[in-house]
Amino acid sequence: AQKVTQAQTEISVVEKEDVTLDCVYETRDTTYYLFWYKQPPSGELVFLIRRNSFDEQNEISGRYSWNFQKSTSSFNFTITASQVVDSAVYFCALSGLFGNEKLTFGTGTRLTIIP
Amino acid sequence: DTGVSQDPRHKITKRGQNVTFRCDPISEHNRLYWYRQTLGQGPEFLTYFQNEAQLEKSRLLSDRFSAERPKGSFSTLEIQRTEQGDSAMYLCASSLVSSGDYNEQFFGPGTRLTVL
């Protein structure tokens, strides 16, 4: 069975601060994918990143960066110099391959950026 | 380039009534997924289609739920004899999956169901 844990239910930071969202996962698959999605107040899930289990390189995209550590089964997400528009619920998700591509989501972290 | 669309966006119904939701995926996508999201939770998988074939159904999908994708394009999700516990956001997603390649799922705006 697959499981994703996002222990932080809610986080509030002041604008321009950096913030890290934690994600820990469990899977028996040797090959899998990890994802982060953003759900703004409008409700639509927005894809942010996909990471293959074979690729442990960290990735940076503008103010966003992701730290994948297979040894600790974690896939953390950092927003640098946060902005009010970053306020949303962020979900970490996990999927397998070869017919097991359904997503298993965590319970989400609600991020509020205070102006 | 249009994304995933869902209709209706909101549905209010009385307990015991039947409801049907529609999802139109991104046109070239062969996979279509249905998820359900309740308040304060992440989406939970319900079922998925590869073209017109329904390949997996979650235990969450009771006998009152049925999904179809008759021509491998749009899909419908029907709930019969609705119960208050069915109140949730129903999300549709699509992706393109081919041999040796994997692509992320793109989600529609969802249909919010309220059962009174």
PDB file of N, CA and C in Angstrom, chain B residues 35-112:
ATOM      1  N   TYR B  35     -11.558  11.198  -9.021  1.00  0.00           N
ATOM      2  CA  TYR B  35     -11.172  11.272  -7.621  1.00  0.00           C
ATOM      3  C   TYR B  35     -12.293  11.962  -6.848  1.00  0.00           C
ATOM      4  N   ARG B  36     -12.303  11.745  -5.549  1.00  0.00           N
ATOM      5  CA  ARG B  36     -13.254  12.433  -4.682  1.00  0.00           C
ATOM      6  C   ARG B  36     -12.470  13.132  -3.577  1.00  0.00           C
ATOM      7  N   GLN B  37     -12.854  14.362  -3.299  1.00  0.00           N
ATOM      8  CA  GLN B  37     -12.177  15.130  -2.256  1.00  0.00           C
ATOM      9  C   GLN B  37     -13.203  15.677  -1.269  1.00  0.00           C
ATOM     10  N   THR B  38     -13.063  15.288  -0.013  1.00  0.00           N
ATOM     11  CA  THR B  38     -13.918  15.844   1.037  1.00  0.00           C
ATOM     12  C   THR B  38     -13.158  16.950   1.755  1.00  0.00           C
ATOM     13  N   LEU B  39     -13.895  17.732   2.516  1.00  0.00           N
ATOM     14  CA  LEU B  39     -13.340  18.932   3.132  1.00  0.00           C
ATOM     15  C   LEU B  39     -12.146  18.612   4.018  1.00  0.00           C
ATOM     16  N   GLY B  40     -11.046  19.297   3.761  1.00  0.00           N
ATOM     17  CA  GLY B  40      -9.868  19.133   4.604  1.00  0.00           C
ATOM     18  C   GLY B  40      -9.033  17.911   4.294  1.00  0.00           C
ATOM     19  N   GLN B  41      -9.380  17.214   3.230  1.00  0.00           N
ATOM     20  CA  GLN B  41      -8.648  16.000   2.860  1.00  0.00           C
ATOM     21  C   GLN B  41      -8.056  16.133   1.461  1.00  0.00           C
ATOM     22  N   GLY B  42      -7.122  15.254   1.161  1.00  0.00           N
ATOM     23  CA  GLY B  42      -6.616  15.189  -0.196  1.00  0.00           C
ATOM     24  C   GLY B  42      -7.547  14.367  -1.060  1.00  0.00           C
ATOM     25  N   PRO B  43      -7.430  14.511  -2.371  1.00  0.00           N
ATOM     26  CA  PRO B  43      -8.261  13.702  -3.265  1.00  0.00           C
ATOM     27  C   PRO B  43      -8.001  12.212  -3.067  1.00  0.00           C
ATOM     28  N   GLU B  44      -9.067  11.423  -3.221  1.00  0.00           N
ATOM     29  CA  GLU B  44      -8.960   9.966  -3.118  1.00  0.00           C
ATOM     30  C   GLU B  44      -9.396   9.348  -4.445  1.00  0.00           C
ATOM     31  N   PHE B  45      -8.624   8.379  -4.886  1.00  0.00           N
ATOM     32  CA  PHE B  45      -8.876   7.725  -6.162  1.00  0.00           C
ATOM     33  C   PHE B  45     -10.185   6.947  -6.142  1.00  0.00           C
ATOM     34  N   LEU B  46     -10.967   7.064  -7.230  1.00  0.00           N
ATOM     35  CA  LEU B  46     -12.195   6.298  -7.369  1.00  0.00           C
ATOM     36  C   LEU B  46     -12.074   5.234  -8.461  1.00  0.00           C
ATOM     37  N   THR B  47     -11.693   5.670  -9.680  1.00  0.00           N
ATOM     38  CA  THR B  47     -11.619   4.751 -10.798  1.00  0.00           C
ATOM     39  C   THR B  47     -10.834   5.402 -11.925  1.00  0.00           C
ATOM     40  N   TYR B  48     -10.392   4.572 -12.894  1.00  0.00           N
ATOM     41  CA  TYR B  48      -9.767   5.156 -14.059  1.00  0.00           C
ATOM     42  C   TYR B  48     -10.018   4.328 -15.304  1.00  0.00           C
ATOM     43  N   PHE B  49      -9.885   5.001 -16.453  1.00  0.00           N
ATOM     44  CA  PHE B  49     -10.089   4.409 -17.768  1.00  0.00           C
ATOM     45  C   PHE B  49      -8.834   4.553 -18.611  1.00  0.00           C
ATOM     46  N   GLN B  50      -8.559   3.517 -19.364  1.00  0.00           N
ATOM     47  CA  GLN B  50      -7.576   3.573 -20.442  1.00  0.00           C
ATOM     48  C   GLN B  50      -8.419   3.500 -21.713  1.00  0.00           C
ATOM     49  N   ASN B  51      -8.464   4.597 -22.436  1.00  0.00           N
ATOM     50  CA  ASN B  51      -9.419   4.709 -23.555  1.00  0.00           C
ATOM     51  C   ASN B  51     -10.823   4.403 -23.023  1.00  0.00           C
ATOM     52  N   GLU B  52     -11.541   3.431 -23.576  1.00  0.00           N
ATOM     53  CA  GLU B  52     -12.898   3.181 -23.092  1.00  0.00           C
ATOM     54  C   GLU B  52     -12.971   2.111 -22.016  1.00  0.00           C
ATOM     55  N   ALA B  53     -11.857   1.460 -21.712  1.00  0.00           N
ATOM     56  CA  ALA B  53     -11.846   0.367 -20.746  1.00  0.00           C
ATOM     57  C   ALA B  53     -11.647   0.879 -19.321  1.00  0.00           C
ATOM     58  N   GLN B  54     -12.543   0.457 -18.432  1.00  0.00           N
ATOM     59  CA  GLN B  54     -12.398   0.800 -17.017  1.00  0.00           C
ATOM     60  C   GLN B  54     -11.481  -0.238 -16.385  1.00  0.00           C
ATOM     61  N   LEU B  55     -10.300   0.164 -15.950  1.00  0.00           N
ATOM     62  CA  LEU B  55      -9.275  -0.780 -15.540  1.00  0.00           C
ATOM     63  C   LEU B  55      -9.186  -0.997 -14.043  1.00  0.00           C
ATOM     64  N   GLU B  56      -9.648  -0.051 -13.259  1.00  0.00           N
ATOM     65  CA  GLU B  56      -9.555  -0.221 -11.812  1.00  0.00           C
ATOM     66  C   GLU B  56     -10.646   0.576 -11.129  1.00  0.00           C
ATOM     67  N   LYS B  57     -11.194  -0.013 -10.076  1.00  0.00           N
ATOM     68  CA  LYS B  57     -12.183   0.681  -9.247  1.00  0.00           C
ATOM     69  C   LYS B  57     -11.768   0.584  -7.793  1.00  0.00           C
ATOM     70  N   SER B  58     -11.843   1.677  -7.086  1.00  0.00           N
ATOM     71  CA  SER B  58     -11.517   1.702  -5.670  1.00  0.00           C
ATOM     72  C   SER B  58     -12.636   1.073  -4.841  1.00  0.00           C
ATOM     73  N   ARG B  59     -12.269   0.643  -3.627  1.00  0.00           N
ATOM     74  CA  ARG B  59     -13.299   0.151  -2.698  1.00  0.00           C
ATOM     75  C   ARG B  59     -14.272   1.260  -2.324  1.00  0.00           C
ATOM     76  N   LEU B  60     -13.847   2.517  -2.533  1.00  0.00           N
ATOM     77  CA  LEU B  60     -14.727   3.651  -2.239  1.00  0.00           C
ATOM     78  C   LEU B  60     -15.919   3.686  -3.182  1.00  0.00           C
ATOM     79  N   LEU B  61     -15.774   3.042  -4.322  1.00  0.00           N
ATOM     80  CA  LEU B  61     -16.817   3.088  -5.343  1.00  0.00           C
ATOM     81  C   LEU B  61     -17.840   1.995  -5.049  1.00  0.00           C
ATOM     82  N   SER B  62     -18.888   2.385  -4.292  1.00  0.00           N
ATOM     83  CA  SER B  62     -19.906   1.397  -3.954  1.00  0.00           C
ATOM     84  C   SER B  62     -20.757   1.070  -5.171  1.00  0.00           C
ATOM     85  N   ASP B  63     -21.702   0.130  -4.970  1.00  0.00           N
ATOM     86  CA  ASP B  63     -22.572  -0.289  -6.072  1.00  0.00           C
ATOM     87  C   ASP B  63     -23.454   0.851  -6.574  1.00  0.00           C
ATOM     88  N   ARG B  64     -23.586   1.903  -5.787  1.00  0.00           N
ATOM     89  CA  ARG B  64     -24.424   3.028  -6.223  1.00  0.00           C
ATOM     90  C   ARG B  64     -23.707   3.923  -7.241  1.00  0.00           C
ATOM     91  N   PHE B  65     -22.417   3.713  -7.379  1.00  0.00           N
ATOM     92  CA  PHE B  65     -21.605   4.523  -8.296  1.00  0.00           C
ATOM     93  C   PHE B  65     -21.346   3.736  -9.577  1.00  0.00           C
ATOM     94  N   SER B  66     -21.452   4.425 -10.702  1.00  0.00           N
ATOM     95  CA  SER B  66     -21.060   3.806 -11.965  1.00  0.00           C
ATOM     96  C   SER B  66     -20.411   4.861 -12.850  1.00  0.00           C
ATOM     97  N   ALA B  67     -19.373   4.463 -13.529  1.00  0.00           N
ATOM     98  CA  ALA B  67     -18.661   5.370 -14.426  1.00  0.00           C
ATOM     99  C   ALA B  67     -18.538   4.730 -15.797  1.00  0.00           C
ATOM    100  N   GLU B  68     -18.593   5.582 -16.808  1.00  0.00           N
ATOM    101  CA  GLU B  68     -18.465   5.110 -18.192  1.00  0.00           C
ATOM    102  C   GLU B  68     -17.584   6.056 -18.984  1.00  0.00           C
ATOM    103  N   ARG B  69     -16.986   5.523 -20.017  1.00  0.00           N
ATOM    104  CA  ARG B  69     -16.266   6.335 -20.990  1.00  0.00           C
ATOM    105  C   ARG B  69     -16.512   5.670 -22.353  1.00  0.00           C
ATOM    106  N   PRO B  70     -17.721   5.835 -22.867  1.00  0.00           N
ATOM    107  CA  PRO B  70     -18.207   5.000 -23.974  1.00  0.00           C
ATOM    108  C   PRO B  70     -17.372   5.041 -25.253  1.00  0.00           C
ATOM    109  N   LYS B  71     -16.828   6.136 -25.607  1.00  0.00           N
ATOM    110  CA  LYS B  71     -16.075   6.208 -26.857  1.00  0.00           C
ATOM    111  C   LYS B  71     -14.624   6.590 -26.619  1.00  0.00           C
ATOM    112  N   GLY B  72     -14.197   6.435 -25.404  1.00  0.00           N
ATOM    113  CA  GLY B  72     -12.817   6.786 -25.094  1.00  0.00           C
ATOM    114  C   GLY B  72     -12.550   8.264 -25.081  1.00  0.00           C
ATOM    115  N   SER B  73     -13.626   9.057 -25.037  1.00  0.00           N
ATOM    116  CA  SER B  73     -13.407  10.511 -24.973  1.00  0.00           C
ATOM    117  C   SER B  73     -13.925  11.018 -23.642  1.00  0.00           C
ATOM    118  N   PHE B  74     -15.144  11.572 -23.590  1.00  0.00           N
ATOM    119  CA  PHE B  74     -15.677  12.071 -22.335  1.00  0.00           C
ATOM    120  C   PHE B  74     -16.080  10.910 -21.434  1.00  0.00           C
ATOM    121  N   SER B  75     -16.262  11.220 -20.162  1.00  0.00           N
ATOM    122  CA  SER B  75     -16.680  10.209 -19.190  1.00  0.00           C
ATOM    123  C   SER B  75     -17.826  10.757 -18.353  1.00  0.00           C
ATOM    124  N   THR B  76     -18.666   9.853 -17.859  1.00  0.00           N
ATOM    125  CA  THR B  76     -19.717  10.235 -16.921  1.00  0.00           C
ATOM    126  C   THR B  76     -19.573   9.424 -15.645  1.00  0.00           C
ATOM    127  N   LEU B  77     -19.923  10.059 -14.552  1.00  0.00           N
ATOM    128  CA  LEU B  77     -19.950   9.405 -13.240  1.00  0.00           C
ATOM    129  C   LEU B  77     -21.361   9.589 -12.692  1.00  0.00           C
ATOM    130  N   GLU B  78     -22.048   8.479 -12.442  1.00  0.00           N
ATOM    131  CA  GLU B  78     -23.406   8.532 -11.932  1.00  0.00           C
ATOM    132  C   GLU B  78     -23.441   8.007 -10.505  1.00  0.00           C
ATOM    133  N   ILE B  79     -24.168   8.698  -9.675  1.00  0.00           N
ATOM    134  CA  ILE B  79     -24.415   8.241  -8.302  1.00  0.00           C
ATOM    135  C   ILE B  79     -25.913   8.035  -8.163  1.00  0.00           C
ATOM    136  N   GLN B  80     -26.300   6.821  -7.822  1.00  0.00           N
ATOM    137  CA  GLN B  80     -27.713   6.523  -7.628  1.00  0.00           C
ATOM    138  C   GLN B  80     -28.051   6.596  -6.138  1.00  0.00           C
ATOM    139  N   ARG B  81     -29.289   6.978  -5.870  1.00  0.00           N
ATOM    140  CA  ARG B  81     -29.798   7.019  -4.481  1.00  0.00           C
ATOM    141  C   ARG B  81     -28.802   7.733  -3.570  1.00  0.00           C
ATOM    142  N   THR B  82     -28.524   8.967  -3.880  1.00  0.00           N
ATOM    143  CA  THR B  82     -27.496   9.722  -3.159  1.00  0.00           C
ATOM    144  C   THR B  82     -27.754   9.748  -1.661  1.00  0.00           C
ATOM    145  N   GLU B  83     -26.663   9.782  -0.920  1.00  0.00           N
ATOM    146  CA  GLU B  83     -26.679   9.870   0.538  1.00  0.00           C
ATOM    147  C   GLU B  83     -25.900  11.115   0.953  1.00  0.00           C
ATOM    148  N   GLN B  84     -26.135  11.582   2.158  1.00  0.00           N
ATOM    149  CA  GLN B  84     -25.446  12.790   2.603  1.00  0.00           C
ATOM    150  C   GLN B  84     -23.937  12.597   2.621  1.00  0.00           C
ATOM    151  N   GLY B  85     -23.489  11.390   2.854  1.00  0.00           N
ATOM    152  CA  GLY B  85     -22.065  11.096   2.847  1.00  0.00           C
ATOM    153  C   GLY B  85     -21.416  11.206   1.476  1.00  0.00           C
ATOM    154  N   ASP B  86     -22.237  11.331   0.435  1.00  0.00           N
ATOM    155  CA  ASP B  86     -21.686  11.491  -0.914  1.00  0.00           C
ATOM    156  C   ASP B  86     -21.288  12.938  -1.184  1.00  0.00           C
ATOM    157  N   SER B  87     -21.660  13.847  -0.317  1.00  0.00           N
ATOM    158  CA  SER B  87     -21.312  15.261  -0.497  1.00  0.00           C
ATOM    159  C   SER B  87     -19.796  15.405  -0.517  1.00  0.00           C
ATOM    160  N   ALA B  88     -19.300  15.960  -1.592  1.00  0.00           N
ATOM    161  CA  ALA B  88     -17.852  16.069  -1.791  1.00  0.00           C
ATOM    162  C   ALA B  88     -17.602  16.817  -3.089  1.00  0.00           C
ATOM    163  N   MET B  89     -16.309  17.054  -3.366  1.00  0.00           N
ATOM    164  CA  MET B  89     -15.898  17.560  -4.669  1.00  0.00           C
ATOM    165  C   MET B  89     -15.455  16.346  -5.485  1.00  0.00           C
ATOM    166  N   TYR B  90     -16.002  16.209  -6.679  1.00  0.00           N
ATOM    167  CA  TYR B  90     -15.630  15.111  -7.558  1.00  0.00           C
ATOM    168  C   TYR B  90     -14.726  15.672  -8.657  1.00  0.00           C
ATOM    169  N   LEU B  91     -13.511  15.151  -8.678  1.00  0.00           N
ATOM    170  CA  LEU B  91     -12.480  15.660  -9.574  1.00  0.00           C
ATOM    171  C   LEU B  91     -12.192  14.668 -10.684  1.00  0.00           C
ATOM    172  N   CYS B  92     -12.002  15.197 -11.861  1.00  0.00           N
ATOM    173  CA  CYS B  92     -11.610  14.399 -13.013  1.00  0.00           C
ATOM    174  C   CYS B  92     -10.211  14.833 -13.435  1.00  0.00           C
ATOM    175  N   ALA B  93      -9.407  13.881 -13.868  1.00  0.00           N
ATOM    176  CA  ALA B  93      -8.064  14.186 -14.349  1.00  0.00           C
ATOM    177  C   ALA B  93      -7.780  13.349 -15.590  1.00  0.00           C
ATOM    178  N   SER B  94      -6.906  13.852 -16.437  1.00  0.00           N
ATOM    179  CA  SER B  94      -6.508  13.063 -17.597  1.00  0.00           C
ATOM    180  C   SER B  94      -5.005  13.114 -17.781  1.00  0.00           C
ATOM    181  N   SER B  95      -4.486  12.108 -18.472  1.00  0.00           N
ATOM    182  CA  SER B  95      -3.057  12.070 -18.749  1.00  0.00           C
ATOM    183  C   SER B  95      -2.815  11.253 -20.010  1.00  0.00           C
ATOM    184  N   LEU B  96      -1.608  11.371 -20.518  1.00  0.00           N
ATOM    185  CA  LEU B  96      -1.204  10.580 -21.675  1.00  0.00           C
ATOM    186  C   LEU B  96      -0.171   9.581 -21.197  1.00  0.00           C
ATOM    187  N   VAL B  97      -0.511   8.315 -21.302  1.00  0.00           N
ATOM    188  CA  VAL B  97       0.397   7.258 -20.876  1.00  0.00           C
ATOM    189  C   VAL B  97       0.678   6.364 -22.073  1.00  0.00           C
ATOM    190  N   SER B  98       1.948   6.209 -22.388  1.00  0.00           N
ATOM    191  CA  SER B  98       2.326   5.322 -23.490  1.00  0.00           C
ATOM    192  C   SER B  98       3.514   4.488 -23.058  1.00  0.00           C
ATOM    193  N   SER B  99       3.853   3.509 -23.847  1.00  0.00           N
ATOM    194  CA  SER B  99       4.915   2.581 -23.484  1.00  0.00           C
ATOM    195  C   SER B  99       6.208   3.325 -23.211  1.00  0.00           C
ATOM    196  N   GLY B 100       6.754   3.134 -22.026  1.00  0.00           N
ATOM    197  CA  GLY B 100       8.029   3.739 -21.680  1.00  0.00           C
ATOM    198  C   GLY B 100       7.958   5.208 -21.343  1.00  0.00           C
ATOM    199  N   ASP B 101       6.751   5.752 -21.273  1.00  0.00           N
ATOM    200  CA  ASP B 101       6.643   7.183 -21.007  1.00  0.00           C
ATOM    201  C   ASP B 101       5.556   7.417 -19.977  1.00  0.00           C
ATOM    202  N   TYR B 102       5.757   8.402 -19.160  1.00  0.00           N
ATOM    203  CA  TYR B 102       4.781   8.713 -18.124  1.00  0.00           C
ATOM    204  C   TYR B 102       4.588  10.210 -18.080  1.00  0.00           C
ATOM    205  N   ASN B 103       3.354  10.636 -18.012  1.00  0.00           N
ATOM    206  CA  ASN B 103       3.066  12.059 -17.931  1.00  0.00           C
ATOM    207  C   ASN B 103       2.106  12.336 -16.792  1.00  0.00           C
ATOM    208  N   GLU B 104       2.216  13.529 -16.265  1.00  0.00           N
ATOM    209  CA  GLU B 104       1.434  13.893 -15.096  1.00  0.00           C
ATOM    210  C   GLU B 104      -0.045  14.000 -15.436  1.00  0.00           C
ATOM    211  N   GLN B 105      -0.866  13.933 -14.405  1.00  0.00           N
ATOM    212  CA  GLN B 105      -2.302  14.086 -14.547  1.00  0.00           C
ATOM    213  C   GLN B 105      -2.674  15.558 -14.408  1.00  0.00           C
ATOM    214  N   PHE B 106      -3.546  15.991 -15.294  1.00  0.00           N
ATOM    215  CA  PHE B 106      -4.065  17.355 -15.240  1.00  0.00           C
ATOM    216  C   PHE B 106      -5.513  17.295 -14.790  1.00  0.00           C
ATOM    217  N   PHE B 107      -5.830  18.146 -13.839  1.00  0.00           N
ATOM    218  CA  PHE B 107      -7.142  18.087 -13.211  1.00  0.00           C
ATOM    219  C   PHE B 107      -8.103  19.133 -13.757  1.00  0.00           C
ATOM    220  N   GLY B 108      -9.372  18.773 -13.746  1.00  0.00           N
ATOM    221  CA  GLY B 108     -10.430  19.710 -14.038  1.00  0.00           C
ATOM    222  C   GLY B 108     -10.813  20.507 -12.809  1.00  0.00           C
ATOM    223  N   PRO B 109     -11.773  21.433 -12.945  1.00  0.00           N
ATOM    224  CA  PRO B 109     -12.160  22.302 -11.831  1.00  0.00           C
ATOM    225  C   PRO B 109     -13.023  21.598 -10.789  1.00  0.00           C
ATOM    226  N   GLY B 110     -13.522  20.412 -11.104  1.00  0.00           N
ATOM    227  CA  GLY B 110     -14.314  19.652 -10.147  1.00  0.00           C
ATOM    228  C   GLY B 110     -15.799  19.963 -10.204  1.00  0.00           C
ATOM    229  N   THR B 111     -16.587  19.021  -9.700  1.00  0.00           N
ATOM    230  CA  THR B 111     -18.021  19.207  -9.487  1.00  0.00           C
ATOM    231  C   THR B 111     -18.277  19.072  -7.995  1.00  0.00           C
ATOM    232  N   ARG B 112     -18.798  20.138  -7.408  1.00  0.00           N
ATOM    233  CA  ARG B 112     -19.093  20.090  -5.972  1.00  0.00           C
ATOM    234  C   ARG B 112     -20.526  19.607  -5.778  1.00  0.00           C
TER     235      ARG B 112
END
